[in-house]
Structures are given as structure tokens and as C-alpha cells.
Steps between C-alpha positions, in 0.01 A plus 500: 500500500779740589667433164169570321446826688853613424463412132185713443660846556778408258248398233302824549817710470593316179153556354512874581843528334372330181193732487722807531728369229206453260372851581836655417526308174148607408576863569817483290313337211229760527756783497689368197189390318594136497214247487534128565464292185233242521308282268170633647371859440575739791201573726481861621420528869427857613478393862858358516679750717837379366387491137570750223129573442404560862205739558445617857130578457419153368711344778316697771161428349578128497616510862186688613283239333683187619643590839341577832599792715744299710660350192531848347675622811737202494571564133575862572739398775673249269540755218638754748760247618600426140536870424721554804703194410552620143598845623750346741648280230528793261679708760732210577586458132572869465720504811689187397564616142558870571876475446442301182270771365761765576777292342286431191437871459873578517578220256249630245642848530857371451398290202355802326832686545712201387294435189568856383881435521461166322319668211791745456760220509304287253497794259879539533546123444291505186710788367828319574377178333413691184848655497668157545293360218614778266868444583467122453349548159785732401770251616333212322487698181864606529647149572276300271756478224803415721344230720614203293851639475525538881375144554758367256784692668393369841514139375844556348623642830380193689661269244831683528491455877446124457781478246729688736408252780574206269839636392594566865363161621826292481694757698223530756479123541875470538509774760214342701673159497823654621315679781307175575170673445353192341139602542549827310689322221221243459240779492690685223542184298142375530378846399691487170507124438196479277611797285850362453365162408254650254762718319794260536515456121611863460879546517495786751270316740671165441823617662315646797308174539820293500671725754199484730481119471866465600451722803181321599678162480760627745219632714330159503825330598549737793136455611534120492821520702323708760213252494740213578683693771419334839539833678225667299204611705144395409433854382799489264389159372154627424644804321732281290219268401278794412764655277580171328134439430472849349792405278291197390722232649338151517270492804549128575880539519464798728263298719760229544779749576280694743396186686854362503627817665214497750567133573848579627369752754218269611738206540709712733191559716414131495856416595472720809167336596644151449802584715267601783310173475823302512618702801178423682527132413858472616431701814805718445525800724667829406875482539642779718812652350686816590689616196568855616344833426612506138242238401307638203125496448513218247657260749240606760220410263667168420524408867140605550391272217655210690259557792185287479195725489177439681195420290369856475839631393525218249161585347589870490829416331319298233225756450723808493762332284363225278131597474569872456749425221266257328212750514723762342608253232139406418386863485794608279461196275128552447546870439775449243397182318125456543332836539730663242426230243126534552516880476719507188378202299157418640361170385785435258732386775272260687726203431811690612315618809413140587861386464629789711245429774580127505870578541428725796266248666747213459786711634310633802340164581834321517645762735187517717499120534854510637408787732192317629708188559756688710238699689294195588813316616585793727146522638498128580803554723285728719228242560649387831547845650239656725495853354165501323491878463825509306391213277161656422651842431748343263234297318268796471776724364608229258148459365436875470822567313417223256185688397715753314643224281153350462358832373787554258492146360180315594556230235749297709287496818766587757230619741343156511840333544585736785167437668567127478835550674330699776231234538761223519692702756188539711436126464856421610457733794190309605695173467772644724238592759358149475845360567534730801167379635611138466823576681307679772273199544804272522652726767174492697498120486862484614431735791203292610697175481776654708250631754342155529833320520704724733306744718717793608634491858285380784188643345209281416471405135269734314147382449396385156228764486760776546724346236208468260392860559855624451543303178163603356554866580852490359390345171199732465697813585779406261249444221324829576834681500589357161156584356533855625848529349370372168204735509712807575768396254287403201219755542664750266572233241142373512347848481721599206404172325869408484391157623150370441307492829297192407777243443726652765243512780336170415779278368806639673383632837194291583596170340877527474560641848211448742342178371840347425618581855185344648560188288861493616402518868241227457726271297792555739276402788375197308855380439546451875256211479763311301790577736535307824754742647260787566398542866134422569445846649602660169261272311219599736583870464508480119164323498351785699673752271341340193164495675533872580591557136179324401284689748627857471851566373446413134183708463659792685820501297325465163243769583785730602677424173187564292446826685853630445533363146149513351441355156210605278303226334604612153869536590505172689321305230698193403692480827467178698436580867496252785186528710501531878289187533754286310785618718293456816409144399865418437603653833238299690603179328866556590407596856308174528796302365739667746270438795457134402879473468541654844260245650687214333837633619390536862315168487813335360709642785264358760468176306875450499514539879215250545650253254841502666347468846295196394760325289792533742316359805469132602130478568506133598751534783426850623450575867178594667409862411554754778477824298426643158771459243704817427421490129128542574576805711715633216217445253257694719754781539562515124129505422453779755783698336346444158164618636660823622687544174193452280292718732719799414387487137164325482176531689367233734248344265187296572512196727224267620366521853710312757354246735548537873733196524731571207812431705368182668565260220588156651459137427328317785425147593155360420404505869529880510307634202418866486268666258692821494833329438658349198527131589634195339450142632760250387377142521668326213693606197208406280254707706736797504551494123129460438415790728761722336369425154141567609605838642675591174182433307311766694775759515592757237802443284796712601696667218853532631660712225197707394527875436471715808304818542651841572450474877706396800271213599506350150880518480549338842244234416694404188828479690347291782338263250836434333669436835232267632481315169875442521464370854226263387701363208814456710304311769362263238854398406616415853426216748417601858521338836289568804691806615537624146121510467472685828763754392299566183192550719686758709635679191166515318323624813762773539457602137123506544532729801667772290444448126121531509541874561671559164271319257166597353326179613610319817332181375771477235769475768287254697448279200863497383636435850245225540631350175852515642397314818297244303794432271728467801262251662488303175880493486540419872597149615340543845245778476465596865400862536584746776240637738357840384566658839865401481523646147355828618740519793800438275383756240419766758838446658649548155 
């Protein structure tokens, strides 16, 4: 509503302004007698107060008839307002344009005075023009008869001047050659060459022509000598070639001589560049020599040339020496042999132009190939250094300076070749970083192995979680540091399109550096599964490292790489990229293999202790058991240590609910059965075997070497299963006496008291220990078991 109320006054003001504008236009038309053209006949309205035919009496009569008294009063008020408004506007116009009226009056007065002077001057001009016309007619009449004679005399005078120049030409040429003003001599000769050749059949001109030819031959010899002089500057070479071409010497021969002279100077530059590459390869350092103060500048420069330059100095040396010279050679060559031929002969010399251009391209391409070879060899020597800024500055300067050669001679494609060198250099730099990452990973592994093998001083050995965190942070930070260095170093090259961002970011950085390093870490960890010398703690730590790679590290590192080195879909089209899911799957598979290998290693260690303890004991003639064997205590201690070790890296995991009598596993006589106890009644060997087989039918099959889950309980369960399975198999191969059976009862009860805490299902321990006792009973000659209370006393006593 407020917007509507505000809009109405603006519309009313606009309508009033348009009405006033129409009134003014109507008054102007009425004053100047202008009527609007229309296809319809004009209708005269005497009551239109703004019209040309307005009649007040008719207007008033119409108002009196149609309007009431109040309307008439309103009309009167409205007309009065309009009159006052018009008066105010008129006064305003007069006030605003008063100075203009005064100025217009003065201008009109001045124009009247000036026009009077102009009329007088125009009269004088007309008189002067008539006088000039009369004099012109008189001169034309006077000289009419002598005009042809004057023209003839003027032509003779010009011819005499030319003849005088021709007769003086030999002396002039000889004098110019003696003063070594070759350009002036060539200009004199070319000016008169056509005339001498045309009139050479006349005796007088024939002698002049011969003299000039002899002098010009000497001139050509001297110009060619200067062209072959190694000390001639490029400006002198260009001048010699220009003069010889004006003397119509064969262009192809001059091309060869010009390029041969330029080749000597360019080979000197290449020789300097090659010497620097050899110095860098040999690792020679500048030799310090004190020759005295009288050592001249030339020897100083020679000793300086023996100092190996850094990469930026090397590139500057090549650009300022070789590339600058080759640009000057190309520009001079094209100006003398290509542009001149086109300008002088046009389309007639297309074949010659093609030959001249091919010679230049072949010459420049051979030299540029050698230069690229030396430059790339020098850049490769910098791949192992850590100064990225210097390398990038050198590459960028190298590529920019090549653009001058590319613009002068785009046919040979030196810009593309230079860009390929820069791209290969960036690729080699990435390979060097990849090598550094591998070395860093190897150092981290060595540090961890040393920490696990020899803890420093009396301090406790570092926990595996701390070692894992340190290793993960070290690898991630090193990779981030290298990515940042690459980003800062190659940003200018990528922006300037020196190297293509698509292949570089996708193939080199993402795949060649990050993904390749992840593959290296995973494959290096996988190789430990094949080596039996690696400590079990390292295997466990690497399994957790691979699992962390699968869960977070791989996605984080690749997302960071894609953020710092983005690749558009169009630029990255055709590049093969490894997905995060593929790497994560590989990492999880390797982590599983390492964890399974760790379980087998620890199970094998415990199995070896059990096997030796069973095989080296005489179970038939053993004494009555009074305590638990030391090997069983050692097994419990080792399993406890493994539990602590695995708990540093893996979570607890899921285990089944424990019964209230988990540690009360005993074998009792038939007269003392207990529902809450595991019992076994031995009557005969046949009954015992039958009962054991019946129990196996209703129990789940136990997979001893199955894959474990990524949890502490699962790992400990796998190790315990291997140990108990070994105990069972060793018992089956021995023959026991009475006290041997009782010792096995004591040992299995002791193991039951402690091992049930580490496994996911206590029934598994119960079942396997029951199998051990059953096998012992079956292999016993006099199966007489010990009282459960005695077993408990012995086990509690330890």
C-alpha cells in the first residue's frame, strides 16, 4: 500500500509535465502557423482554449450552459492558476536567458560591422584577380613560341648531367673502393648499370663499361673476403650480403657463405655450453691460482669459464650467447635472402625462395638439436638437488627465450621441442621426489626396527601406537611438503602453459608421485609376509598402517592432491587415474595378509615352545606333578604380552558372554558330577573314544588358520587356537603314564584359568583343552586321573 501511495504523486507529476509540454508545442505551432498533417480533415474547435481558432465568447457560452455555479468557480480558479503559472514560467525564461539576449544583440551588431569590411575586401580581391588574369594572358602569349625550345634545352641539360656522371663513374668507383665506402660504390654502379649495359655497343660507353666491371669485380672480391672474415660482426655480414645481392651475385652461394660464417660463431657458443656440461659431469671445481697482478682480462675470462655454473647461469649463458646469435642470424638471413627476393622479384622467385628457406631451416634445426641435447643433459643433472625455485626460474626463462626463435622461424617447431624438454624436466623432478619419498619410508622403517630392537637407556620401549602415529605423521607431512614444493615451483610453468596442466597434474603428480608412493608403501609392507626375519611387532604395526591407509590416509592424501593440482575434465581426458576405492581395497587386503602373518608368526613361536616341551619329556616315567610346568607359565606370559601389544593398535572387539565358572574347568570322577563343570568320566578306552566322537558331532568345527578380524580378541583367538592345536597334535604322538596324564591335567587346567580371558568364545578353549585331555587319556597306559581339588591347589599355588 505504501508503495502504491508513493507511486501516485509521481504519476500525477509526470502527467502534468506531459500536458505542459503539449501546450507549449501547440502554442509554438500556432505562432509559426504549422498544422499537424493528418489523413483526416482538421476539425475547427472554437472552444479549445489552446487552439488557434479559440473564441472567448463561444467558450464562455458553452461553460454557462454546461457547468453549474460551483463548477464555474472551480474552472475560474483553475484558469487563474494556469495564468499565474504561465506568467511565472515566462518570467523565469526571461531571467534565465537575459544574458543570452544581450549577447545575441551584441553579436548581431558586430556582424553588421564585419560584413561591411568583408564587402570591401571582396571587391579588392576581385580587382586583383582580374589583374592577375591579364598578366597571365600576356605571359602566355609572349612565351608561346619558345616553349618547345625551352623544353628541349632542359632535356639536353639533364642528358649532359647523366653523361658527365657516366664519364666520371670509374674514377668515383675506384675512389670509393679505396676509401672502403662499399655501399656508396654499389649505389653509384647500380644507378648506371642499366644504361651502361644498354649502350655497351657504342665505343665511348664500351670502355666505361669495361672499367666499371673491373672495379666491381675487385669490389666483389673484397666483399667476399669480409664475408668470410671470422671477426666480422653480424651487422657487417648483413651489409656485405646486401651489397653482393645488389651486385646480382648468386643468392644460393651467398646463403651458403652466410650460414657457414654464422656456423663458426654458433659452434663457439655451443662449445662453451658443452664445456660447462662436462665440468658439471666431472664435478671439477674452480682451480685457485695466484698469477700476480699482471694477469690480463683474457686469462681472467678463461679461468672463469673453467668454473661450473649453476643452472640459471647456464641457461642465461645459452640464451644470451647462442639463442641471441641465432635470432640475429635468422633475422638477417630472412631480411637479405627471403624478404628481398619477394620484394624484388615477386612470384618469379618462388622456387628460389623455397630453396633458401629450406637451407635456413636445416641449418637452424641441426644447431638447435645440439643445443637442446646439451641443455637437457645439464637440466637432468639438477634433478637430485632440492632448489626448486632455481630450477623453475631456469626452465621458465629457457622456454620464454625460445619464443623469439619460434616467432622468427615457426616452421621448425623449436617452441614445441623446448616445451617437451620442460615437461620431461618436470617429470624427472617428480621422479626424484618419488625416490626421496621411498628413501624416507625406508628410513622410517629402519628407525622403527631399531626402536623395537634396542630401546634407548633404561626407558620403557615406545608403544606401538606412538610409533605408528609418528610414522604416519612423518609420511603424511613429507608428502604434503613435497606437494607444496611442487605446487609453488610449477605454478608459474602451469599458468604460462609451458607444461600442460592436465598430463602433469594427473599423470605425473597424482599417479606418478602420490599413487606410486602409496603402492610402494603397500607393496613394501606386503613383502614382509615373505620374510621370516621381520619382528612380529613390525608386522603388526604395518598391518595397522595399511588399515589406516584404507580408512583415512589414502582418501585424505588424494583429495589434498586433487585440490592442489586440479585437472579439468577436458584437460584430463585420456589420463588413467587410480580410484580411491581400488587403493583402499588393496590396502585392506594387504593389512589382512599382514595380520594373518602376524598371527601365524606368534602362533608358531608358542607352538615351538609347546612342541619342545612335549617331545623332550619322558611322559611314561615322570614323577607325580607338584606344580605347573614352567613352559605353561611362559605361554601365559607371552599371550599376555601379545594381548598388550595388539591392544595398542586394535580395539577390543566382540566376545561372547562368559559363564560364571570359566576358570573352573576340571575333569572329575564319575562319583562327583557337577552340572556347572566340564566333566569327563573315563571307564574304558572304548567308552572314552566313543564319548569324544559323540561330542565332536555336536560341536562346531574349529578353523585353526582362518583369517582374523581387525580386533584384539580375534587376533588372540587365532594365536591361542594355533598353540592349543599344536599341543593336541603333540599329545597324540606321545605315550603317557599315570603321572604324565596328571601333569597334562594340571597344565590344561592352568591354561584354562588364564587363556579364556583372551579369546572371543571361552567354549573354544574348553573344547580344545578337553580334546587334549581326551587324547592324553587315550594314549595313557594307566589312565588314573588326579582329584580336581588337588589340581586346583597346584594351579593356584602356581
